[in-house]
């Protein structure tokens, strides 16, 4: 039975993360009812006698007790797990966004119910039922709101690092904000998707209805656009991050050493052509 993305349930106490090939063990009283894993991180919500959220990563784990939880949704950035939590309180509901890493837990109380959310290690962006787009940035030990703008219902939001993107369906504009400050605005009719490359160097906006696809750098500057008929989605080629040792090896690589085998191959090929030519001459003479 599947418990969530890439997670296989073995029994009530053991779950297997297919992607990382790791076994996750839960205590006897922690039987997750919701579970999700991404980027080598796993988050689970236990709705037993005591409600709890659990977070696992290669670098450590966290556990937090909750109460009166009605709904939990999990989201992931490269090094953080986020929980969008709805609780029952007197007279209605309360909303919080909690983030988990190997050594910290942050809590943000949200005034209005969230309709959309996108997250990164350094911030997150939300769109609520009051038509507010809210931009949050990580500051020392918590996330704080740095910008709020009002937008129409037809809105697309995205974030990478400290760059926030908003498509406003009322104006058909895409807006790029850097740390909450408006950097650039471009027109893109009927935009449906905003997709960042794995490296965060480039961003694409596309419209499934018109096929128009626009490309930007991480400074919010558009450098190319093209119409692809019947396009439904766009995926950037996966980015392979290099560690310090690999970068050092590339920097110190001796190109001449790399060329030696090819020089030898070229010499062998030349000798072979010479032998073939001599053999042909011999056959003609006969």
Short mmCIF file of N, CA and C in Angstrom, two decimals, residues 1-10 15-19 35-37:
data_model
loop_
_atom_site.label_atom_id
_atom_site.label_comp_id
_atom_site.label_asym_id
_atom_site.label_seq_id
_atom_site.Cartn_x
_atom_site.Cartn_y
_atom_site.Cartn_z
N UNK A 1 0.86 -1.20 0.00
CA UNK A 1 0.00 0.00 0.00
C UNK A 1 0.89 1.24 0.00
N UNK A 2 0.61 2.19 -0.91
CA UNK A 2 1.42 3.40 -0.99
C UNK A 2 0.95 4.44 0.02
N UNK A 3 1.89 5.01 0.78
CA UNK A 3 1.57 6.03 1.77
C UNK A 3 1.74 7.44 1.21
N UNK A 4 2.42 7.56 0.12
CA UNK A 4 2.70 8.88 -0.42
C UNK A 4 3.75 8.76 -1.50
N UNK A 5 4.27 9.88 -1.94
CA UNK A 5 5.23 9.90 -3.03
C UNK A 5 6.48 9.11 -2.67
N UNK A 6 6.74 8.00 -3.39
CA UNK A 6 7.93 7.17 -3.21
C UNK A 6 8.02 6.49 -1.85
N UNK A 7 6.92 6.36 -1.13
CA UNK A 7 6.95 5.74 0.19
C UNK A 7 6.05 4.50 0.19
N UNK A 8 6.62 3.36 0.59
CA UNK A 8 5.90 2.09 0.63
C UNK A 8 5.68 1.68 2.08
N UNK A 9 4.43 1.36 2.44
CA UNK A 9 4.13 0.94 3.80
C UNK A 9 4.43 -0.55 3.94
N UNK A 10 5.25 -0.91 4.93
CA UNK A 10 5.54 -2.31 5.23
C UNK A 10 4.57 -2.80 6.29
N UNK A 15 8.16 2.05 7.35
CA UNK A 15 7.89 2.54 6.00
C UNK A 15 9.21 2.52 5.23
N UNK A 16 9.12 2.30 3.91
CA UNK A 16 10.32 2.22 3.09
C UNK A 16 10.32 3.35 2.06
N UNK A 17 11.39 4.15 2.08
CA UNK A 17 11.55 5.23 1.11
C UNK A 17 12.21 4.65 -0.14
N UNK A 18 11.42 4.51 -1.21
CA UNK A 18 11.90 3.85 -2.42
C UNK A 18 13.04 4.62 -3.06
N UNK A 19 12.95 5.94 -3.06
CA UNK A 19 13.94 6.76 -3.75
C UNK A 19 15.31 6.71 -3.08
N UNK A 35 1.84 11.02 4.72
CA UNK A 35 3.29 10.93 4.61
C UNK A 35 3.72 11.32 3.20
N UNK A 36 4.83 12.04 3.11
CA UNK A 36 5.34 12.48 1.82
C UNK A 36 6.85 12.59 1.89
N UNK A 37 7.53 12.30 0.78
CA UNK A 37 8.99 12.39 0.75
C UNK A 37 9.47 13.05 -0.54
#
